PDB file of C-alpha atoms in Angstrom:
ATOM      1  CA  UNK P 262     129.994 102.819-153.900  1.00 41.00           C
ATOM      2  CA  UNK P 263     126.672 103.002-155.802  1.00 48.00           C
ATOM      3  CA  UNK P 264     127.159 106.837-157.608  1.00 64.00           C
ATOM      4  CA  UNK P 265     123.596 108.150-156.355  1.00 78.00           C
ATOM      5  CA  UNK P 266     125.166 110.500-153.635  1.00 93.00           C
ATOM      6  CA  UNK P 267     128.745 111.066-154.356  1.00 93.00           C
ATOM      7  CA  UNK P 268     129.957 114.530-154.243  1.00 93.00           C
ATOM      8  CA  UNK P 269     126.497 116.082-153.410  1.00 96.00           C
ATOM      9  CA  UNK P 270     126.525 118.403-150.307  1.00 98.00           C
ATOM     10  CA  UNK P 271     124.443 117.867-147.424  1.00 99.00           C
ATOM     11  CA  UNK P 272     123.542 120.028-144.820  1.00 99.00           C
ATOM     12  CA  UNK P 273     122.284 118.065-141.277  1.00 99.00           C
ATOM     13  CA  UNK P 274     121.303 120.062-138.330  1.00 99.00           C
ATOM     14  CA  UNK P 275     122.016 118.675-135.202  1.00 98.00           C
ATOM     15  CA  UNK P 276     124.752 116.597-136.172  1.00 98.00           C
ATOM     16  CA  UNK P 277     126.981 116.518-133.169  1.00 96.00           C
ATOM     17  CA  UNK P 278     125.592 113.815-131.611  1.00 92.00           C
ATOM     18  CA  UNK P 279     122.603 111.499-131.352  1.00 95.00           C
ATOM     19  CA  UNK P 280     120.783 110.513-134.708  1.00 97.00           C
ATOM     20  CA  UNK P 281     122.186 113.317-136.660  1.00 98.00           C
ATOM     21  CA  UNK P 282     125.440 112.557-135.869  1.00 98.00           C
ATOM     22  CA  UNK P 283     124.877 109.232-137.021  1.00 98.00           C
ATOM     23  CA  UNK P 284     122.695 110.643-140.183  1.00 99.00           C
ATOM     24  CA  UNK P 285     125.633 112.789-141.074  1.00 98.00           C
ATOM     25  CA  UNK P 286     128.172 109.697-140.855  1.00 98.00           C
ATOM     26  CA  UNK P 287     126.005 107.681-142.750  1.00 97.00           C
ATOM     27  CA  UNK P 288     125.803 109.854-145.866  1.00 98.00           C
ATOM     28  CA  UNK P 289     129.391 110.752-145.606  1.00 97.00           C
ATOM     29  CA  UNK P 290     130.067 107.002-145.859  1.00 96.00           C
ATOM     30  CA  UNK P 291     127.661 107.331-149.367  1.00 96.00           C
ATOM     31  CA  UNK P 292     129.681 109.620-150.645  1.00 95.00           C
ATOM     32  CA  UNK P 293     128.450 113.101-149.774  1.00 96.00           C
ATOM     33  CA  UNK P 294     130.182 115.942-148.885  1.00 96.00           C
ATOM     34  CA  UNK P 295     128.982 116.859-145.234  1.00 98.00           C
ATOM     35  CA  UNK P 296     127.872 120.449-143.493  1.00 98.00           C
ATOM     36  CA  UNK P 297     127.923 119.631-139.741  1.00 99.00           C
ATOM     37  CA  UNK P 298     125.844 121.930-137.830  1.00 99.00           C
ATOM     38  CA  UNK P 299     125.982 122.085-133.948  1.00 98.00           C
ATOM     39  CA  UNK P 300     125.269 124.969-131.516  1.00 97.00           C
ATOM     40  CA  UNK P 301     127.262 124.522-128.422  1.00 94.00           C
ATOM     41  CA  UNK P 302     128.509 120.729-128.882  1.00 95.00           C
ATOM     42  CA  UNK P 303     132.011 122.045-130.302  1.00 95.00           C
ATOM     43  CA  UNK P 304     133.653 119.337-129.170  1.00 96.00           C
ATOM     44  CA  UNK P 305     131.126 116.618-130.313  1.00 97.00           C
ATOM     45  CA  UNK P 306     130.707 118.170-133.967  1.00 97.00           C
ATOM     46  CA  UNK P 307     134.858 118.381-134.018  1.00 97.00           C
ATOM     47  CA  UNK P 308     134.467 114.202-133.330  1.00 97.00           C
ATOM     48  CA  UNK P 309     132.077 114.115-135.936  1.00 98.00           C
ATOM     49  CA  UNK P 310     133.950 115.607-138.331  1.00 98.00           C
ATOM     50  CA  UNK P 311     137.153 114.293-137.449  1.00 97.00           C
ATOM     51  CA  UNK P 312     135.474 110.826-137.891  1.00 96.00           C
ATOM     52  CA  UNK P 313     134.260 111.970-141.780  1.00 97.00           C
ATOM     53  CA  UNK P 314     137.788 112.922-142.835  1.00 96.00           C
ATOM     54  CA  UNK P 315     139.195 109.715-141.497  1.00 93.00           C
ATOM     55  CA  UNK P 316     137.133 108.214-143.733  1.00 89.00           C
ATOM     56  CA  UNK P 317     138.926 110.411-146.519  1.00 89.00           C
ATOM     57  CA  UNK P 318     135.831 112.175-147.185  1.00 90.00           C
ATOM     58  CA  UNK P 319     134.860 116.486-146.797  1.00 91.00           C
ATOM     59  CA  UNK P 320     133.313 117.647-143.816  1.00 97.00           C
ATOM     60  CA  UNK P 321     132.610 121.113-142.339  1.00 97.00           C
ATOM     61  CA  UNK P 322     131.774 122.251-138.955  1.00 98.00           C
ATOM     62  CA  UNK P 323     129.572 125.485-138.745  1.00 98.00           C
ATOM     63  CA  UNK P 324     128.039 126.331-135.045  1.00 98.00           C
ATOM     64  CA  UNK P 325     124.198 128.427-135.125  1.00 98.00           C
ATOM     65  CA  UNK P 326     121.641 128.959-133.342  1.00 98.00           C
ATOM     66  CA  UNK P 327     118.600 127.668-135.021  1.00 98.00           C
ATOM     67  CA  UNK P 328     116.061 129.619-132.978  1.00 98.00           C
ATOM     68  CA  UNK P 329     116.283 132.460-134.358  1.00 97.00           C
ATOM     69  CA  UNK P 330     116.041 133.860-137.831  1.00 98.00           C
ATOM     70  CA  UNK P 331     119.589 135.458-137.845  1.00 98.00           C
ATOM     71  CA  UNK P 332     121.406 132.361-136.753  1.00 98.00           C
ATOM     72  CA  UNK P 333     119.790 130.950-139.457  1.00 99.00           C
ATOM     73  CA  UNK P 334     120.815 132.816-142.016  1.00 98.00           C
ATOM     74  CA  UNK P 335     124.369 133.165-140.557  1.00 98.00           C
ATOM     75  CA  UNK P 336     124.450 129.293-140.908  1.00 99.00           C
ATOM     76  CA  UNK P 337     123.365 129.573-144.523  1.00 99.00           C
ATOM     77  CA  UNK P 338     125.572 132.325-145.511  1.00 98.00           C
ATOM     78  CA  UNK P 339     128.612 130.295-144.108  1.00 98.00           C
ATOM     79  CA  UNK P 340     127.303 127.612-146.630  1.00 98.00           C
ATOM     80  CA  UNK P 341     127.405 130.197-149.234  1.00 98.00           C
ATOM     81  CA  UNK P 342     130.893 131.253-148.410  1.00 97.00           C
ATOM     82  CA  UNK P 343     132.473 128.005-148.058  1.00 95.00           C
ATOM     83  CA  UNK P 344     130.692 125.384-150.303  1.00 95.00           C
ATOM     84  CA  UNK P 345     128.936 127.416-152.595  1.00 93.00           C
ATOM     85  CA  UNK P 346     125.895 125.083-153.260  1.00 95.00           C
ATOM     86  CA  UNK P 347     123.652 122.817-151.440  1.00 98.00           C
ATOM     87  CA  UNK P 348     121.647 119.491-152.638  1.00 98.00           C
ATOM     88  CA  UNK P 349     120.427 118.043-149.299  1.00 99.00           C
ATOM     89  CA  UNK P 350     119.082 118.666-146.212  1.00 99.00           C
ATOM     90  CA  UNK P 351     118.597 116.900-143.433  1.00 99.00           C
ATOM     91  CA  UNK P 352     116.080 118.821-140.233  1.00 99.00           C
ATOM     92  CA  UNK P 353     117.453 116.897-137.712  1.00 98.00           C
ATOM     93  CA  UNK P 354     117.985 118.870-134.906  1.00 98.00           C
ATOM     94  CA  UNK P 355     115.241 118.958-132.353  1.00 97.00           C
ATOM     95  CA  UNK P 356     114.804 119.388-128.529  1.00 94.00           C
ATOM     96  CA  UNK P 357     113.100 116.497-126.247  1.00 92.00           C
ATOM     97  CA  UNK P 358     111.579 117.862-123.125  1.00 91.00           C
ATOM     98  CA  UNK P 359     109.181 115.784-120.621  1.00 90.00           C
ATOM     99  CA  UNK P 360     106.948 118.299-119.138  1.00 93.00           C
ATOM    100  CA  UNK P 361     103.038 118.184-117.566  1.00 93.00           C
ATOM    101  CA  UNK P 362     100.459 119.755-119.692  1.00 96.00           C
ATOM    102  CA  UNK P 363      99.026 121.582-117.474  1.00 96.00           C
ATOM    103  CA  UNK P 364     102.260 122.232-115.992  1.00 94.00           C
ATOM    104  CA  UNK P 365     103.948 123.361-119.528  1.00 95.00           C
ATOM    105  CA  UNK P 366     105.302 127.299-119.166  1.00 97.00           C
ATOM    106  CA  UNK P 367     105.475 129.513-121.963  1.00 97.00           C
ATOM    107  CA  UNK P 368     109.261 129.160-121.956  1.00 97.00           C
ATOM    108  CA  UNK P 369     108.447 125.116-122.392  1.00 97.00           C
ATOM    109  CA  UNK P 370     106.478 126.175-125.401  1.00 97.00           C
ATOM    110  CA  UNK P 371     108.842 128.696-127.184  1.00 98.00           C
ATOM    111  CA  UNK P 372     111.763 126.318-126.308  1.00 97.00           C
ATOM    112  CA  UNK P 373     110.102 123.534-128.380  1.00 98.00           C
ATOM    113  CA  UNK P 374     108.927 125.148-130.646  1.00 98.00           C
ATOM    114  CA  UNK P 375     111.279 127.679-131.939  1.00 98.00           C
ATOM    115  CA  UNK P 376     113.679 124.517-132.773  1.00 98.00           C
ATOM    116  CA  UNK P 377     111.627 121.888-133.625  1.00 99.00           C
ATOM    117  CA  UNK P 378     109.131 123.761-135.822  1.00 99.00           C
ATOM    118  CA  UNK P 379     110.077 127.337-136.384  1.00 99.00           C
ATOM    119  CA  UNK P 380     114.037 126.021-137.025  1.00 99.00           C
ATOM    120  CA  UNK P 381     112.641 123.191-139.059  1.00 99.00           C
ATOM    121  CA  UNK P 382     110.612 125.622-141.493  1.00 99.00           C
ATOM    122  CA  UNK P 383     112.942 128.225-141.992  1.00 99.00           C
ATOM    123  CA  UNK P 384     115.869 125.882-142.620  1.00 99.00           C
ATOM    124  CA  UNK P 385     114.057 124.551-145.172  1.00 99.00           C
ATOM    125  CA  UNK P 386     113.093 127.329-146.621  1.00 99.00           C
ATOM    126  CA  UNK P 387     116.638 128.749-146.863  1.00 99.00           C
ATOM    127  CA  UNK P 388     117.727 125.408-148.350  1.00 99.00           C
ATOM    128  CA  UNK P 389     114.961 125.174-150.858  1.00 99.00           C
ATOM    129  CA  UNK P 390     115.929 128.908-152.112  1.00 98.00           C
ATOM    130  CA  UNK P 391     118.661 127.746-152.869  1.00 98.00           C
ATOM    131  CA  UNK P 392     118.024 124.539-154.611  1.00 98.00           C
ATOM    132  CA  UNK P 393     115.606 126.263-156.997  1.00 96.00           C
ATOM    133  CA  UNK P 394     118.336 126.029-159.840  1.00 95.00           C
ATOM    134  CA  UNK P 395     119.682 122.595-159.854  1.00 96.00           C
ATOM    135  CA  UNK P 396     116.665 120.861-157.830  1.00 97.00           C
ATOM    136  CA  UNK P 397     117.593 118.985-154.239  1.00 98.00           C
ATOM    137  CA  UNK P 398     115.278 116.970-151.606  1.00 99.00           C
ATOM    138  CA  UNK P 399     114.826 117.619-148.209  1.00 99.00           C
ATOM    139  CA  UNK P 400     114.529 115.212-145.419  1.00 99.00           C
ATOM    140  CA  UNK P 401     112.790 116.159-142.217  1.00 99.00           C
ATOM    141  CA  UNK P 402     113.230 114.236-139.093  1.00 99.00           C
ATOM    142  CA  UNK P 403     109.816 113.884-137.194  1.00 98.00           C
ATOM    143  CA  UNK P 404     108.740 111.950-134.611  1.00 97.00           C
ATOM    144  CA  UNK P 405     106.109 108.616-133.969  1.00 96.00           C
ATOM    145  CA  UNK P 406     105.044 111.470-131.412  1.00 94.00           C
ATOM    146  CA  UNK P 407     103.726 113.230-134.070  1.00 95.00           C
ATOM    147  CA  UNK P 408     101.375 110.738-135.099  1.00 95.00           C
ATOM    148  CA  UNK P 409     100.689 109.087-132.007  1.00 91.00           C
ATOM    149  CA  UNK P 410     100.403 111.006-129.336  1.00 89.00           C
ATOM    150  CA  UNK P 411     103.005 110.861-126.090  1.00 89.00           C
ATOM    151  CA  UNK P 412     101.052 112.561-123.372  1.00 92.00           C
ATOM    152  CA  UNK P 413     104.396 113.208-121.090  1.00 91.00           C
ATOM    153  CA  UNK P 414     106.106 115.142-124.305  1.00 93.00           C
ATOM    154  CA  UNK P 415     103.025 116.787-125.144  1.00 96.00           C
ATOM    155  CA  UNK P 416     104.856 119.990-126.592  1.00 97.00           C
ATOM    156  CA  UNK P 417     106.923 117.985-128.405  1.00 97.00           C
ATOM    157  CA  UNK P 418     104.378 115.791-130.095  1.00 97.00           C
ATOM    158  CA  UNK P 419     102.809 119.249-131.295  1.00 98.00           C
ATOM    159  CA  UNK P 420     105.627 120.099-132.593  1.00 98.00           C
ATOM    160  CA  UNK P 421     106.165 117.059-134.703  1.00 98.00           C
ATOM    161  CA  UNK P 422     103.112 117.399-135.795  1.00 98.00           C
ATOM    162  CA  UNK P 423     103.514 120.470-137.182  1.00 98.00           C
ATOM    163  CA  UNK P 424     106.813 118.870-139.399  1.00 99.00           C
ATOM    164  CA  UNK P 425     104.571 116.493-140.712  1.00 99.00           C
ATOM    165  CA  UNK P 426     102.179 118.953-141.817  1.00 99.00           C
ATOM    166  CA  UNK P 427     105.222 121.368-143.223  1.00 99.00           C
ATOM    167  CA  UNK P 428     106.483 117.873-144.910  1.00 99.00           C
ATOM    168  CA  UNK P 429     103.482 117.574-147.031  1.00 99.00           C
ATOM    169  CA  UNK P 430     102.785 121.724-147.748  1.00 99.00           C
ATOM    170  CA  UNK P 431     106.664 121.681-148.685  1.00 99.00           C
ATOM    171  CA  UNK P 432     106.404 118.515-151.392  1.00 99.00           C
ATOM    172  CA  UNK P 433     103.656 120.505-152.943  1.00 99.00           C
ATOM    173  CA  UNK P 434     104.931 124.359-153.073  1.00 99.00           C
ATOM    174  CA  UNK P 435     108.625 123.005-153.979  1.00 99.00           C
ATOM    175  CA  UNK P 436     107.851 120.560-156.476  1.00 99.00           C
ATOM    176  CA  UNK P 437     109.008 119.617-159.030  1.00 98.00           C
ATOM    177  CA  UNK P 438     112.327 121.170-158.135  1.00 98.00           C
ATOM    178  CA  UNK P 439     112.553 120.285-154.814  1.00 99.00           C
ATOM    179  CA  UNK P 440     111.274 116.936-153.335  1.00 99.00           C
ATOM    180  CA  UNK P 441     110.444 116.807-149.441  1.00 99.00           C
ATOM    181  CA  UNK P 442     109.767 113.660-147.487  1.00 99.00           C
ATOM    182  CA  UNK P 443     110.087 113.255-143.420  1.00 99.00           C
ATOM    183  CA  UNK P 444     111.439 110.124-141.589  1.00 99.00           C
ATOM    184  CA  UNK P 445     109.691 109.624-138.389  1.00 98.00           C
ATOM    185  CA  UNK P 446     111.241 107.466-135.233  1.00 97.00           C
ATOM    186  CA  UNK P 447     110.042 105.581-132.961  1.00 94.00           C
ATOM    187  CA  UNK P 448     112.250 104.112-130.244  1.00 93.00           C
ATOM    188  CA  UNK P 449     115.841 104.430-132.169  1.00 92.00           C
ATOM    189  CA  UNK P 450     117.578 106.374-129.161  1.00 90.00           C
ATOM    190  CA  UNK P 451     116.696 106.412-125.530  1.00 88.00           C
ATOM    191  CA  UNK P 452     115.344 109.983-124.954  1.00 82.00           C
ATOM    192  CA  UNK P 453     118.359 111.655-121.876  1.00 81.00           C
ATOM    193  CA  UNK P 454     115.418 112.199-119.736  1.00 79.00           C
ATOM    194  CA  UNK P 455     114.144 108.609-119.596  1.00 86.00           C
ATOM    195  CA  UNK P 456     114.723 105.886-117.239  1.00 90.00           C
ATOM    196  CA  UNK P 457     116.502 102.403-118.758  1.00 92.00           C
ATOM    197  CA  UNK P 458     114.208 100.473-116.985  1.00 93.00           C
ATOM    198  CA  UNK P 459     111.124 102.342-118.371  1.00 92.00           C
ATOM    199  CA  UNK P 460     112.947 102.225-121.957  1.00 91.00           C
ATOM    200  CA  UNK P 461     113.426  98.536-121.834  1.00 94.00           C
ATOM    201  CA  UNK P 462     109.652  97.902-121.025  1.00 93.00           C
ATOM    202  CA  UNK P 463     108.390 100.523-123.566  1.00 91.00           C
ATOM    203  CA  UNK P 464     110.760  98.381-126.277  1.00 93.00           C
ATOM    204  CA  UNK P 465     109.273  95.353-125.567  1.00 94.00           C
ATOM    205  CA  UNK P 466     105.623  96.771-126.075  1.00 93.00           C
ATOM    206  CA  UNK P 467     106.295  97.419-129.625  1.00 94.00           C
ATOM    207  CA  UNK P 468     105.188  94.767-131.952  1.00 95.00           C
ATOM    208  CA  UNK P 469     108.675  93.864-133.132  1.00 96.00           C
ATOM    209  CA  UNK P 470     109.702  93.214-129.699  1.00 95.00           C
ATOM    210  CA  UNK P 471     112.644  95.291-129.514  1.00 95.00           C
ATOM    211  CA  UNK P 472     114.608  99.058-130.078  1.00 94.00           C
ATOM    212  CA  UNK P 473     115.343 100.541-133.377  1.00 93.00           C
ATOM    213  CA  UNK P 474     118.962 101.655-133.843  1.00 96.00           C
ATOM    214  CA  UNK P 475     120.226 105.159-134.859  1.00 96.00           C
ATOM    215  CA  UNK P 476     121.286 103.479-138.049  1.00 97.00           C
ATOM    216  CA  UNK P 477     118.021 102.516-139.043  1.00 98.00           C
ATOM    217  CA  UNK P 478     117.286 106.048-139.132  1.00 98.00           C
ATOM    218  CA  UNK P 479     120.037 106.658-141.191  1.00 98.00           C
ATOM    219  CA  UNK P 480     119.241 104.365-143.246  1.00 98.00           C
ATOM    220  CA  UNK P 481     115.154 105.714-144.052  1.00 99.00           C
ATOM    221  CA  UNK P 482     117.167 109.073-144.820  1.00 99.00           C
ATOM    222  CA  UNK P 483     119.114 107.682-147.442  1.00 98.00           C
ATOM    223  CA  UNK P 484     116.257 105.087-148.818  1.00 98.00           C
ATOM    224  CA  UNK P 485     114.001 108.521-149.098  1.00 98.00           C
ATOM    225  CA  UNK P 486     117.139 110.491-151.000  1.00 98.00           C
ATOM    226  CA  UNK P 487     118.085 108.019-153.717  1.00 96.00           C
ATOM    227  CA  UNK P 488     114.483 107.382-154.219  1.00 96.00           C
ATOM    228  CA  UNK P 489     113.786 110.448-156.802  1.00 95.00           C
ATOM    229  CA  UNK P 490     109.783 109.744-157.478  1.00 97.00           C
ATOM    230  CA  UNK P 491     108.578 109.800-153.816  1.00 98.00           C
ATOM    231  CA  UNK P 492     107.711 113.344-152.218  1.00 99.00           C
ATOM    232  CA  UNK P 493     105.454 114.280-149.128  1.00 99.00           C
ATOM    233  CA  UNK P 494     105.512 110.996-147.699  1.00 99.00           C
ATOM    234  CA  UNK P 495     106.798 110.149-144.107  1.00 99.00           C
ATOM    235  CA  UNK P 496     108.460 106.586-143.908  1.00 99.00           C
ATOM    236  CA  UNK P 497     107.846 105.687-140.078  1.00 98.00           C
ATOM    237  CA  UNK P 498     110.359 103.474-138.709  1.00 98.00           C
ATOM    238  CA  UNK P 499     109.270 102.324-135.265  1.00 96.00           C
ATOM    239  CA  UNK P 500     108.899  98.568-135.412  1.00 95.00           C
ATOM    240  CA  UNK P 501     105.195  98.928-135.425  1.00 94.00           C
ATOM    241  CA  UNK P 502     104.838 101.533-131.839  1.00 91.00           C
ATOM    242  CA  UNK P 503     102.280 103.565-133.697  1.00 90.00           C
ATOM    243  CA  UNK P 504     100.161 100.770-133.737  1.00 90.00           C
ATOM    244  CA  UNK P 505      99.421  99.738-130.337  1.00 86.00           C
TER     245      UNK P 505
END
């Protein structure tokens, strides 16, 4: 095991399930020590974790709410408590919601939002704080929505677009301490909400001809950690979708 990651701690939201589940398995497998947050998956995060620690390697669960400022901090304070230090982070927890534009509620909006941009920022802001001393990088997950717009998840392609644009503010107020890069998806997990006959179609439109995988994803995340001279940049991984 290449010594690049081994024994740092890592902090991915969202990492019951989906791609931060398999973000969080991914860098356990490199050697980090893993904070698992969740919000009301118990039982998934409990899998994930149960899954590190097979592996022989440390793993804590610790539930917030990530829409508000106070869950938040009670997230990071549990860090405090119970690692004492934090190198990495990992924004990955996000909310997918079709909805019309001109049908979109306020509720639509604030749901969105508060997690996917408002959770994003302040987690990273907490994290960088406290990375100020012994430096750190910070990964945040964005979206091929962000850059190319998806007019049935128009909130959510704001959103993203916002995490770019925090990405690249981020790299420059943090640096040199802390470096801050986002990953952005394109087709790497079918969205709950979408139809496998209209994923299978939107996969072969791509340019590659096919899906991305979960562990591709993973993989960007850990390319864009052991990488120590690249900050503010977004490595897209979508087989070309943005494209076309």
């Amino acid at each position: 095991m290449p010594p690049y990651l081994i024994d740092k701690v890592v902090l991915v939201t969202g990492a019951a399930h989906r791609l931060g589940r398999e973000i969080a398995l991914r860098l356990a497998d490199e050697g980090c020590q893993v904070v698992v947050h969740y919000h009301q998956a118990e039982a998934s995060a409990a899998a994930t974790v149960d899954d590190i620690r097979r592996r022989g390697l440390e793993a804590i669960p610790v539930s917030a709410d990530l829409r508000s400022l106070s869950g938040i901090d009670s997230l990071f304070a549990t860090i405090d408590r119970s690692v004492g230090s934090l190198d990495y982070l990992v924004n990955s927890a996000a909310v997918l919601e079709p909805v019309d534009l001109l049908g979109a509620s306020e509720a639509d909006w604030q749901r969105t939002i508060d997690l996917n941009l408002k959770g994003a920022f302040f987690c990273l802001q907490r994290a960088a704080e406290r990375m100020q001393d012994n430096g750190g990088a910070i990964v945040n997950i964005s979206d091929v929505a962000g850059l190319r717009p998806w007019k049935r998840y128009p909130v959510h392609s704001i959103s993203k677009a916002g995490v770019e644009m925090l990405t690249r503010v981020a790299a420059l107020a943090l640096a040199p301490r802390v470096r801050v890069n986002a990953v952005a998806p394109g087709l790497a997990m079918k969205p709950e909400s979408m139809t496998e006959e209209r994923w299978l179609a939107l996969a072969d439109s791509v340019p590659l001809r096919k899906a991305g995988s979960p562990a591709d994803i993973a993989d960007a995340v850990i390319f864009l950690f052991k990488h120590e001279y690249i900050t503010g940049e977004t490595l897209v991984v979508d087989g070309g979708y943005r494209l076309v």
